[in-house]
mmCIF file of N, CA and C in Angstrom:
data_model
loop_
_atom_site.group_PDB
_atom_site.id
_atom_site.type_symbol
_atom_site.label_atom_id
_atom_site.label_comp_id
_atom_site.label_asym_id
_atom_site.label_seq_id
_atom_site.Cartn_x
_atom_site.Cartn_y
_atom_site.Cartn_z
ATOM 1 N N GLN A 1 0.919 -1.168 0.157
ATOM 2 C CA GLN A 1 -0.076 0.003 -0.022
ATOM 3 C C GLN A 1 0.953 1.127 -0.053
ATOM 4 N N VAL A 2 0.224 2.324 -0.629
ATOM 5 C CA VAL A 2 1.145 3.496 -0.763
ATOM 6 C C VAL A 2 -0.028 4.638 -0.289
ATOM 7 N N GLN A 3 0.587 5.400 0.804
ATOM 8 C CA GLN A 3 -0.294 6.536 1.248
ATOM 9 C C GLN A 3 0.514 7.939 0.713
ATOM 10 N N LEU A 4 -0.254 8.899 0.074
ATOM 11 C CA LEU A 4 0.298 9.884 -0.467
ATOM 12 C C LEU A 4 -0.198 11.244 0.320
ATOM 13 N N VAL A 5 0.433 12.383 0.767
ATOM 14 C CA VAL A 5 0.154 13.266 1.562
ATOM 15 C C VAL A 5 0.672 14.368 0.890
ATOM 16 N N GLU A 6 -0.219 15.178 0.416
ATOM 17 C CA GLU A 6 0.258 16.693 -0.254
ATOM 18 C C GLU A 6 0.117 17.673 0.414
ATOM 19 N N SER A 7 1.161 18.682 0.638
ATOM 20 C CA SER A 7 1.271 20.055 1.342
ATOM 21 C C SER A 7 1.927 21.065 0.583
ATOM 22 N N GLY A 8 1.649 22.322 1.256
ATOM 23 C CA GLY A 8 2.339 23.359 0.416
ATOM 24 C C GLY A 8 1.383 24.229 -0.645
ATOM 25 N N GLY A 9 0.275 23.990 -0.778
ATOM 26 C CA GLY A 9 -0.666 24.703 -1.352
ATOM 27 C C GLY A 9 -1.013 25.922 -0.938
ATOM 28 N N GLY A 10 -1.457 26.939 -1.426
ATOM 29 C CA GLY A 10 -2.045 28.321 -0.745
ATOM 30 C C GLY A 10 -2.397 29.322 -1.943
ATOM 31 N N SER A 11 -2.530 30.568 -1.366
ATOM 32 C CA SER A 11 -2.944 31.827 -2.332
ATOM 33 C C SER A 11 -1.661 32.654 -2.550
ATOM 34 N N VAL A 12 -1.434 32.739 -3.878
ATOM 35 C CA VAL A 12 -0.459 33.739 -4.218
ATOM 36 C C VAL A 12 -0.692 34.630 -5.297
ATOM 37 N N GLN A 13 -0.240 35.495 -5.405
ATOM 38 C CA GLN A 13 -0.165 36.620 -6.707
ATOM 39 C C GLN A 13 0.269 36.133 -8.052
ATOM 40 N N ALA A 14 -0.364 36.600 -9.124
ATOM 41 C CA ALA A 14 0.416 36.027 -10.126
ATOM 42 C C ALA A 14 1.817 36.490 -10.446
ATOM 43 N N GLY A 15 2.544 35.578 -10.950
ATOM 44 C CA GLY A 15 4.140 35.876 -11.045
ATOM 45 C C GLY A 15 4.746 35.322 -9.776
ATOM 46 N N GLY A 16 4.030 35.006 -8.677
ATOM 47 C CA GLY A 16 4.666 34.316 -7.489
ATOM 48 C C GLY A 16 4.958 32.734 -7.872
ATOM 49 N N SER A 17 5.684 32.209 -6.655
ATOM 50 C CA SER A 17 6.131 30.887 -6.680
ATOM 51 C C SER A 17 5.369 30.220 -5.477
ATOM 52 N N LEU A 18 5.377 29.036 -5.402
ATOM 53 C CA LEU A 18 4.787 27.934 -4.581
ATOM 54 C C LEU A 18 5.719 26.538 -4.656
ATOM 55 N N ARG A 19 5.889 25.829 -3.740
ATOM 56 C CA ARG A 19 6.554 24.709 -3.798
ATOM 57 C C ARG A 19 5.438 23.680 -3.151
ATOM 58 N N LEU A 20 5.136 22.505 -3.897
ATOM 59 C CA LEU A 20 4.318 21.737 -3.386
ATOM 60 C C LEU A 20 5.019 20.460 -3.008
ATOM 61 N N SER A 21 4.844 19.729 -1.889
ATOM 62 C CA SER A 21 5.536 18.552 -1.357
ATOM 63 C C SER A 21 4.386 17.443 -1.422
ATOM 64 N N CYS A 22 4.810 16.267 -1.621
ATOM 65 C CA CYS A 22 4.157 15.057 -1.548
ATOM 66 C C CYS A 22 4.708 13.924 -0.704
ATOM 67 N N ALA A 23 4.310 13.558 0.294
ATOM 68 C CA ALA A 23 5.038 12.700 1.133
ATOM 69 C C ALA A 23 4.519 11.361 0.910
ATOM 70 N N VAL A 24 5.389 10.470 0.863
ATOM 71 C CA VAL A 24 5.033 8.878 0.396
ATOM 72 C C VAL A 24 5.193 8.148 1.806
ATOM 73 N N TYR A 25 4.027 7.290 2.077
ATOM 74 C CA TYR A 25 4.140 6.564 3.081
ATOM 75 C C TYR A 25 3.927 5.038 2.808
ATOM 76 N N GLY A 26 4.872 4.072 3.038
ATOM 77 C CA GLY A 26 4.564 2.561 2.720
ATOM 78 C C GLY A 26 5.480 2.474 1.751
ATOM 79 N N TYR A 27 5.009 1.711 0.661
ATOM 80 C CA TYR A 27 5.973 1.064 -0.514
ATOM 81 C C TYR A 27 6.326 2.288 -1.332
ATOM 82 N N VAL A 28 7.618 2.396 -1.851
ATOM 83 C CA VAL A 28 8.022 3.768 -2.597
ATOM 84 C C VAL A 28 7.825 3.342 -3.871
ATOM 85 N N PRO A 29 7.153 4.062 -4.716
ATOM 86 C CA PRO A 29 6.833 3.866 -6.064
ATOM 87 C C PRO A 29 7.999 4.008 -6.874
ATOM 88 N N ARG A 30 7.952 3.469 -7.908
ATOM 89 C CA ARG A 30 8.861 3.656 -9.132
ATOM 90 C C ARG A 30 8.827 4.926 -9.932
ATOM 91 N N SER A 31 7.569 5.502 -9.976
ATOM 92 C CA SER A 31 7.156 6.661 -10.828
ATOM 93 C C SER A 31 6.353 7.529 -10.029
ATOM 94 N N MET A 32 6.331 8.746 -10.373
ATOM 95 C CA MET A 32 5.032 9.456 -9.603
ATOM 96 C C MET A 32 4.921 10.683 -10.633
ATOM 97 N N GLY A 33 3.794 11.481 -10.267
ATOM 98 C CA GLY A 33 3.235 12.567 -10.953
ATOM 99 C C GLY A 33 2.557 13.534 -10.307
ATOM 100 N N TRP A 34 2.419 14.830 -10.763
ATOM 101 C CA TRP A 34 1.380 15.891 -10.486
ATOM 102 C C TRP A 34 0.287 15.813 -11.399
ATOM 103 N N PHE A 35 -0.798 16.132 -10.874
ATOM 104 C CA PHE A 35 -2.214 16.393 -11.540
ATOM 105 C C PHE A 35 -2.867 17.753 -11.108
ATOM 106 N N ARG A 36 -3.545 18.178 -11.660
ATOM 107 C CA ARG A 36 -4.315 19.280 -11.138
ATOM 108 C C ARG A 36 -5.738 19.340 -11.754
ATOM 109 N N GLN A 37 -6.814 19.720 -11.069
ATOM 110 C CA GLN A 37 -8.124 19.839 -11.422
ATOM 111 C C GLN A 37 -8.582 21.107 -11.194
ATOM 112 N N ALA A 38 -9.111 22.162 -12.108
ATOM 113 C CA ALA A 38 -9.801 23.298 -11.819
ATOM 114 C C ALA A 38 -11.088 23.142 -11.791
ATOM 115 N N PRO A 39 -11.799 24.011 -11.207
ATOM 116 C CA PRO A 39 -13.449 23.921 -11.133
ATOM 117 C C PRO A 39 -13.994 23.601 -12.447
ATOM 118 N N GLY A 40 -14.811 22.786 -12.497
ATOM 119 C CA GLY A 40 -15.528 22.611 -13.946
ATOM 120 C C GLY A 40 -14.693 21.945 -15.119
ATOM 121 N N LYS A 41 -13.457 21.646 -14.667
ATOM 122 C CA LYS A 41 -12.605 21.106 -15.611
ATOM 123 C C LYS A 41 -12.229 19.683 -15.300
ATOM 124 N N GLU A 42 -12.032 18.868 -16.228
ATOM 125 C CA GLU A 42 -11.398 17.640 -16.264
ATOM 126 C C GLU A 42 -9.930 17.669 -15.363
ATOM 127 N N ARG A 43 -9.548 16.568 -14.724
ATOM 128 C CA ARG A 43 -8.151 16.610 -14.120
ATOM 129 C C ARG A 43 -7.258 16.352 -15.131
ATOM 130 N N GLU A 44 -5.956 17.197 -15.147
ATOM 131 C CA GLU A 44 -4.978 16.974 -16.377
ATOM 132 C C GLU A 44 -3.739 16.772 -15.657
ATOM 133 N N GLY A 45 -2.692 16.120 -16.319
ATOM 134 C CA GLY A 45 -1.449 15.845 -15.818
ATOM 135 C C GLY A 45 -0.640 17.411 -16.080
ATOM 136 N N VAL A 46 0.211 17.314 -14.990
ATOM 137 C CA VAL A 46 1.159 18.462 -14.937
ATOM 138 C C VAL A 46 2.498 18.186 -15.202
ATOM 139 N N ALA A 47 3.046 16.998 -14.421
ATOM 140 C CA ALA A 47 4.501 16.695 -14.559
ATOM 141 C C ALA A 47 4.499 15.290 -14.142
ATOM 142 N N ASP A 48 5.490 14.598 -14.542
ATOM 143 C CA ASP A 48 5.827 13.206 -14.071
ATOM 144 C C ASP A 48 7.231 12.919 -14.157
ATOM 145 N N ILE A 49 7.767 12.016 -13.149
ATOM 146 C CA ILE A 49 9.160 11.626 -12.833
ATOM 147 C C ILE A 49 9.149 10.165 -12.935
ATOM 148 N N ASP A 50 10.010 9.607 -13.678
ATOM 149 C CA ASP A 50 9.991 8.021 -13.707
ATOM 150 C C ASP A 50 10.993 7.388 -12.811
ATOM 151 N N GLY A 51 11.334 6.143 -12.904
ATOM 152 C CA GLY A 51 12.289 5.626 -12.134
ATOM 153 C C GLY A 51 13.747 5.777 -12.431
ATOM 154 N N ASN A 52 13.890 6.420 -13.577
ATOM 155 C CA ASN A 52 15.268 6.794 -13.931
ATOM 156 C C ASN A 52 15.305 8.351 -13.834
ATOM 157 N N ASP A 53 14.356 8.968 -13.247
ATOM 158 C CA ASP A 53 14.490 10.568 -12.934
ATOM 159 C C ASP A 53 14.384 11.325 -14.306
ATOM 160 N N SER A 54 13.921 10.591 -15.208
ATOM 161 C CA SER A 54 13.224 11.259 -16.256
ATOM 162 C C SER A 54 11.942 12.096 -16.138
ATOM 163 N N THR A 55 11.998 13.339 -16.421
ATOM 164 C CA THR A 55 10.873 14.009 -16.383
ATOM 165 C C THR A 55 9.938 14.479 -17.666
ATOM 166 N N GLY A 56 8.795 14.839 -17.459
ATOM 167 C CA GLY A 56 7.827 15.249 -18.326
ATOM 168 C C GLY A 56 6.877 16.262 -18.026
ATOM 169 N N TYR A 57 6.528 17.058 -18.879
ATOM 170 C CA TYR A 57 5.744 18.220 -18.252
ATOM 171 C C TYR A 57 4.644 18.557 -19.467
ATOM 172 N N ALA A 58 3.509 19.113 -18.957
ATOM 173 C CA ALA A 58 2.533 19.462 -19.993
ATOM 174 C C ALA A 58 2.925 20.783 -20.421
ATOM 175 N N ASP A 59 2.669 21.171 -21.894
ATOM 176 C CA ASP A 59 3.150 22.261 -22.469
ATOM 177 C C ASP A 59 2.610 23.474 -21.776
ATOM 178 N N SER A 60 1.634 23.463 -20.986
ATOM 179 C CA SER A 60 1.184 24.701 -20.168
ATOM 180 C C SER A 60 2.073 25.064 -19.114
ATOM 181 N N VAL A 61 3.055 24.242 -18.650
ATOM 182 C CA VAL A 61 3.848 24.507 -17.607
ATOM 183 C C VAL A 61 5.202 24.489 -17.661
ATOM 184 N N LYS A 62 5.620 24.052 -18.880
ATOM 185 C CA LYS A 62 7.067 23.965 -19.315
ATOM 186 C C LYS A 62 7.764 25.231 -19.090
ATOM 187 N N GLY A 63 9.034 25.265 -18.528
ATOM 188 C CA GLY A 63 9.776 26.255 -18.365
ATOM 189 C C GLY A 63 9.348 26.986 -16.977
ATOM 190 N N ARG A 64 8.408 26.705 -16.510
ATOM 191 C CA ARG A 64 7.818 27.343 -14.957
ATOM 192 C C ARG A 64 7.885 26.433 -14.104
ATOM 193 N N PHE A 65 7.536 25.194 -14.308
ATOM 194 C CA PHE A 65 7.395 24.194 -13.179
ATOM 195 C C PHE A 65 8.437 23.146 -13.141
ATOM 196 N N THR A 66 8.859 22.605 -12.058
ATOM 197 C CA THR A 66 9.873 21.704 -11.945
ATOM 198 C C THR A 66 9.490 20.443 -10.988
ATOM 199 N N ILE A 67 9.548 19.321 -11.608
ATOM 200 C CA ILE A 67 9.386 18.066 -10.688
ATOM 201 C C ILE A 67 10.512 17.700 -10.366
ATOM 202 N N SER A 68 10.414 17.066 -9.024
ATOM 203 C CA SER A 68 11.761 16.357 -8.456
ATOM 204 C C SER A 68 11.614 15.484 -7.175
ATOM 205 N N LYS A 69 12.525 14.763 -7.007
ATOM 206 C CA LYS A 69 12.409 13.840 -5.603
ATOM 207 C C LYS A 69 13.392 14.041 -4.760
ATOM 208 N N ASP A 70 13.364 13.870 -3.379
ATOM 209 C CA ASP A 70 14.503 14.037 -2.555
ATOM 210 C C ASP A 70 15.185 12.512 -2.791
ATOM 211 N N LYS A 71 16.327 12.794 -2.099
ATOM 212 C CA LYS A 71 17.320 11.405 -2.453
ATOM 213 C C LYS A 71 16.674 10.169 -1.772
ATOM 214 N N SER A 72 15.774 10.104 -0.795
ATOM 215 C CA SER A 72 15.338 8.749 -0.234
ATOM 216 C C SER A 72 13.933 8.578 -1.220
ATOM 217 N N LYS A 73 13.675 9.415 -2.076
ATOM 218 C CA LYS A 73 12.412 9.327 -3.046
ATOM 219 C C LYS A 73 11.127 8.917 -2.288
ATOM 220 N N THR A 74 11.162 9.524 -1.150
ATOM 221 C CA THR A 74 9.765 9.408 -0.261
ATOM 222 C C THR A 74 9.254 10.754 -0.167
ATOM 223 N N ILE A 75 9.660 11.825 -0.828
ATOM 224 C CA ILE A 75 9.152 13.243 -0.937
ATOM 225 C C ILE A 75 9.155 13.569 -2.270
ATOM 226 N N LEU A 76 8.051 13.952 -2.903
ATOM 227 C CA LEU A 76 7.948 14.368 -4.301
ATOM 228 C C LEU A 76 7.707 15.821 -4.152
ATOM 229 N N TYR A 77 8.375 16.686 -5.067
ATOM 230 C CA TYR A 77 8.213 18.163 -4.969
ATOM 231 C C TYR A 77 7.902 18.669 -6.393
ATOM 232 N N LEU A 78 6.984 19.971 -6.334
ATOM 233 C CA LEU A 78 6.645 20.578 -7.484
ATOM 234 C C LEU A 78 6.874 21.833 -7.258
ATOM 235 N N GLN A 79 8.012 22.414 -7.902
ATOM 236 C CA GLN A 79 8.477 23.761 -7.569
ATOM 237 C C GLN A 79 7.520 24.600 -8.706
ATOM 238 N N MET A 80 6.818 25.517 -8.409
ATOM 239 C CA MET A 80 6.046 26.251 -9.405
ATOM 240 C C MET A 80 6.347 27.856 -9.365
ATOM 241 N N ASN A 81 6.824 28.293 -10.603
ATOM 242 C CA ASN A 81 7.316 29.595 -10.611
ATOM 243 C C ASN A 81 6.395 30.298 -11.761
ATOM 244 N N SER A 82 6.718 31.641 -11.905
ATOM 245 C CA SER A 82 5.654 32.575 -12.561
ATOM 246 C C SER A 82 4.372 32.018 -12.847
ATOM 247 N N LEU A 83 3.781 31.963 -11.484
ATOM 248 C CA LEU A 83 2.421 31.414 -11.534
ATOM 249 C C LEU A 83 1.501 32.251 -12.263
ATOM 250 N N LYS A 84 0.265 31.802 -12.717
ATOM 251 C CA LYS A 84 -0.520 32.417 -13.721
ATOM 252 C C LYS A 84 -2.027 31.996 -12.955
ATOM 253 N N PRO A 85 -3.193 33.006 -13.134
ATOM 254 C CA PRO A 85 -4.371 32.653 -12.592
ATOM 255 C C PRO A 85 -4.815 31.175 -13.157
ATOM 256 N N GLU A 86 -4.511 30.945 -14.193
ATOM 257 C CA GLU A 86 -4.940 29.732 -14.919
ATOM 258 C C GLU A 86 -4.424 28.526 -14.157
ATOM 259 N N ASP A 87 -3.246 28.685 -13.400
ATOM 260 C CA ASP A 87 -2.892 27.593 -12.776
ATOM 261 C C ASP A 87 -3.668 27.267 -11.457
ATOM 262 N N THR A 88 -4.400 28.035 -11.088
ATOM 263 C CA THR A 88 -5.619 27.733 -10.001
ATOM 264 C C THR A 88 -6.298 26.573 -9.835
ATOM 265 N N ALA A 89 -5.992 25.532 -9.253
ATOM 266 C CA ALA A 89 -6.458 24.224 -9.232
ATOM 267 C C ALA A 89 -6.340 23.493 -8.009
ATOM 268 N N MET A 90 -6.827 22.528 -7.808
ATOM 269 C CA MET A 90 -6.586 21.347 -6.810
ATOM 270 C C MET A 90 -5.510 20.570 -7.378
ATOM 271 N N TYR A 91 -4.430 20.340 -6.758
ATOM 272 C CA TYR A 91 -3.183 19.863 -7.318
ATOM 273 C C TYR A 91 -3.240 18.471 -6.317
ATOM 274 N N TYR A 92 -3.041 17.277 -7.371
ATOM 275 C CA TYR A 92 -2.656 15.840 -6.617
ATOM 276 C C TYR A 92 -1.495 15.405 -7.068
ATOM 277 N N CYS A 93 -0.859 14.554 -6.153
ATOM 278 C CA CYS A 93 0.139 13.651 -6.554
ATOM 279 C C CYS A 93 -0.257 12.353 -6.772
ATOM 280 N N ALA A 94 0.500 11.449 -7.534
ATOM 281 C CA ALA A 94 0.025 10.190 -7.756
ATOM 282 C C ALA A 94 1.406 9.343 -8.018
ATOM 283 N N ALA A 95 0.986 8.231 -7.697
ATOM 284 C CA ALA A 95 2.288 7.144 -7.529
ATOM 285 C C ALA A 95 1.979 5.814 -8.584
ATOM 286 N N SER A 96 2.944 5.407 -9.301
ATOM 287 C CA SER A 96 2.830 4.393 -10.249
ATOM 288 C C SER A 96 3.801 3.378 -9.897
ATOM 289 N N PHE A 97 3.312 1.920 -10.263
ATOM 290 C CA PHE A 97 4.398 0.928 -10.085
ATOM 291 C C PHE A 97 5.225 0.913 -11.513
ATOM 292 N N ARG A 98 4.749 1.600 -12.373
ATOM 293 C CA ARG A 98 5.471 1.546 -13.895
ATOM 294 C C ARG A 98 6.869 2.191 -13.695
ATOM 295 N N SER A 99 7.757 1.613 -14.278
ATOM 296 C CA SER A 99 9.127 2.341 -14.379
ATOM 297 C C SER A 99 9.276 3.559 -15.312
ATOM 298 N N THR A 100 8.435 3.508 -16.211
ATOM 299 C CA THR A 100 8.156 4.692 -17.102
ATOM 300 C C THR A 100 6.739 5.295 -17.237
ATOM 301 N N VAL A 101 6.545 6.435 -17.136
ATOM 302 C CA VAL A 101 5.049 7.037 -17.152
ATOM 303 C C VAL A 101 5.060 8.190 -17.945
ATOM 304 N N SER A 102 3.919 8.503 -18.158
ATOM 305 C CA SER A 102 3.426 9.549 -18.965
ATOM 306 C C SER A 102 2.425 10.488 -18.274
ATOM 307 N N LEU A 103 1.699 11.372 -18.650
ATOM 308 C CA LEU A 103 0.596 12.112 -17.938
ATOM 309 C C LEU A 103 -0.694 11.664 -18.239
ATOM 310 N N ALA A 104 -0.826 10.113 -18.368
ATOM 311 C CA ALA A 104 -1.956 9.662 -18.645
ATOM 312 C C ALA A 104 -2.334 9.052 -17.158
ATOM 313 N N GLU A 105 -3.718 9.250 -16.803
ATOM 314 C CA GLU A 105 -4.034 8.957 -15.456
ATOM 315 C C GLU A 105 -4.060 7.445 -15.251
ATOM 316 N N TYR A 106 -4.605 6.611 -16.069
ATOM 317 C CA TYR A 106 -4.649 5.346 -15.974
ATOM 318 C C TYR A 106 -3.282 4.442 -15.457
ATOM 319 N N GLU A 107 -2.160 5.224 -15.914
ATOM 320 C CA GLU A 107 -0.915 4.551 -15.544
ATOM 321 C C GLU A 107 -0.508 4.739 -13.991
ATOM 322 N N TYR A 108 -1.352 5.341 -13.259
ATOM 323 C CA TYR A 108 -1.028 5.470 -11.802
ATOM 324 C C TYR A 108 -1.907 4.776 -10.805
ATOM 325 N N ASN A 109 -1.483 4.265 -9.748
ATOM 326 C CA ASN A 109 -2.035 3.432 -9.168
ATOM 327 C C ASN A 109 -2.639 4.082 -7.668
ATOM 328 N N TYR A 110 -1.850 5.090 -7.303
ATOM 329 C CA TYR A 110 -2.407 5.687 -5.761
ATOM 330 C C TYR A 110 -2.354 7.250 -6.135
ATOM 331 N N TRP A 111 -3.470 7.645 -5.238
ATOM 332 C CA TRP A 111 -3.721 9.228 -5.380
ATOM 333 C C TRP A 111 -3.601 9.806 -4.042
ATOM 334 N N GLY A 112 -3.199 11.087 -4.101
ATOM 335 C CA GLY A 112 -3.164 11.834 -2.898
ATOM 336 C C GLY A 112 -4.519 12.493 -2.693
ATOM 337 N N GLN A 113 -4.830 13.257 -1.459
ATOM 338 C CA GLN A 113 -6.220 13.852 -1.630
ATOM 339 C C GLN A 113 -6.186 15.407 -2.143
ATOM 340 N N GLY A 114 -5.043 15.706 -2.348
ATOM 341 C CA GLY A 114 -4.923 17.313 -3.067
ATOM 342 C C GLY A 114 -4.618 18.311 -2.337
ATOM 343 N N THR A 115 -4.072 19.338 -2.652
ATOM 344 C CA THR A 115 -3.827 20.324 -2.249
ATOM 345 C C THR A 115 -4.129 21.803 -3.028
ATOM 346 N N GLN A 116 -4.802 22.781 -2.473
ATOM 347 C CA GLN A 116 -5.528 23.786 -3.325
ATOM 348 C C GLN A 116 -4.331 24.778 -3.707
ATOM 349 N N VAL A 117 -4.307 25.202 -4.933
ATOM 350 C CA VAL A 117 -3.327 26.366 -5.247
ATOM 351 C C VAL A 117 -4.473 27.481 -5.925
ATOM 352 N N THR A 118 -4.265 28.638 -5.469
ATOM 353 C CA THR A 118 -5.058 29.749 -5.775
ATOM 354 C C THR A 118 -4.104 30.880 -6.402
ATOM 355 N N VAL A 119 -4.075 31.269 -7.497
ATOM 356 C CA VAL A 119 -3.292 32.335 -8.202
ATOM 357 C C VAL A 119 -4.318 33.542 -8.510
ATOM 358 N N SER A 120 -4.114 34.567 -7.828
ATOM 359 C CA SER A 120 -4.759 35.940 -8.090
ATOM 360 C C SER A 120 -4.052 36.825 -9.155
ATOM 361 N N SER A 121 -4.914 37.584 -9.817
ATOM 362 C CA SER A 121 -4.280 38.278 -10.842
ATOM 363 C C SER A 121 -4.134 39.960 -10.134
#
């Protein structure tokens, strides 16, 4: 079993930064990702990192967001810079048993409860 607990969300003005964290309890997954869901919209993939520490990003966040893991691989981070109002959403971390992943939800086995990010203009 894997339990994921996100933290670090909050309210920030456009252009600001936040760093989200996701603590992993239990089995350490091979790959992980960040997803988000804005009100009235479907959940979308934001960034992923696989067992080889290769990363992938949605076009909307490339150059602004960075996904990383700590050395123990039990904490996942999402550094978000140059935030925009359209980044406002509930952010979820997800874990996968796969050694390589994309931003497809079906590839992930466990999900956190989410942390809210609100960006004001």
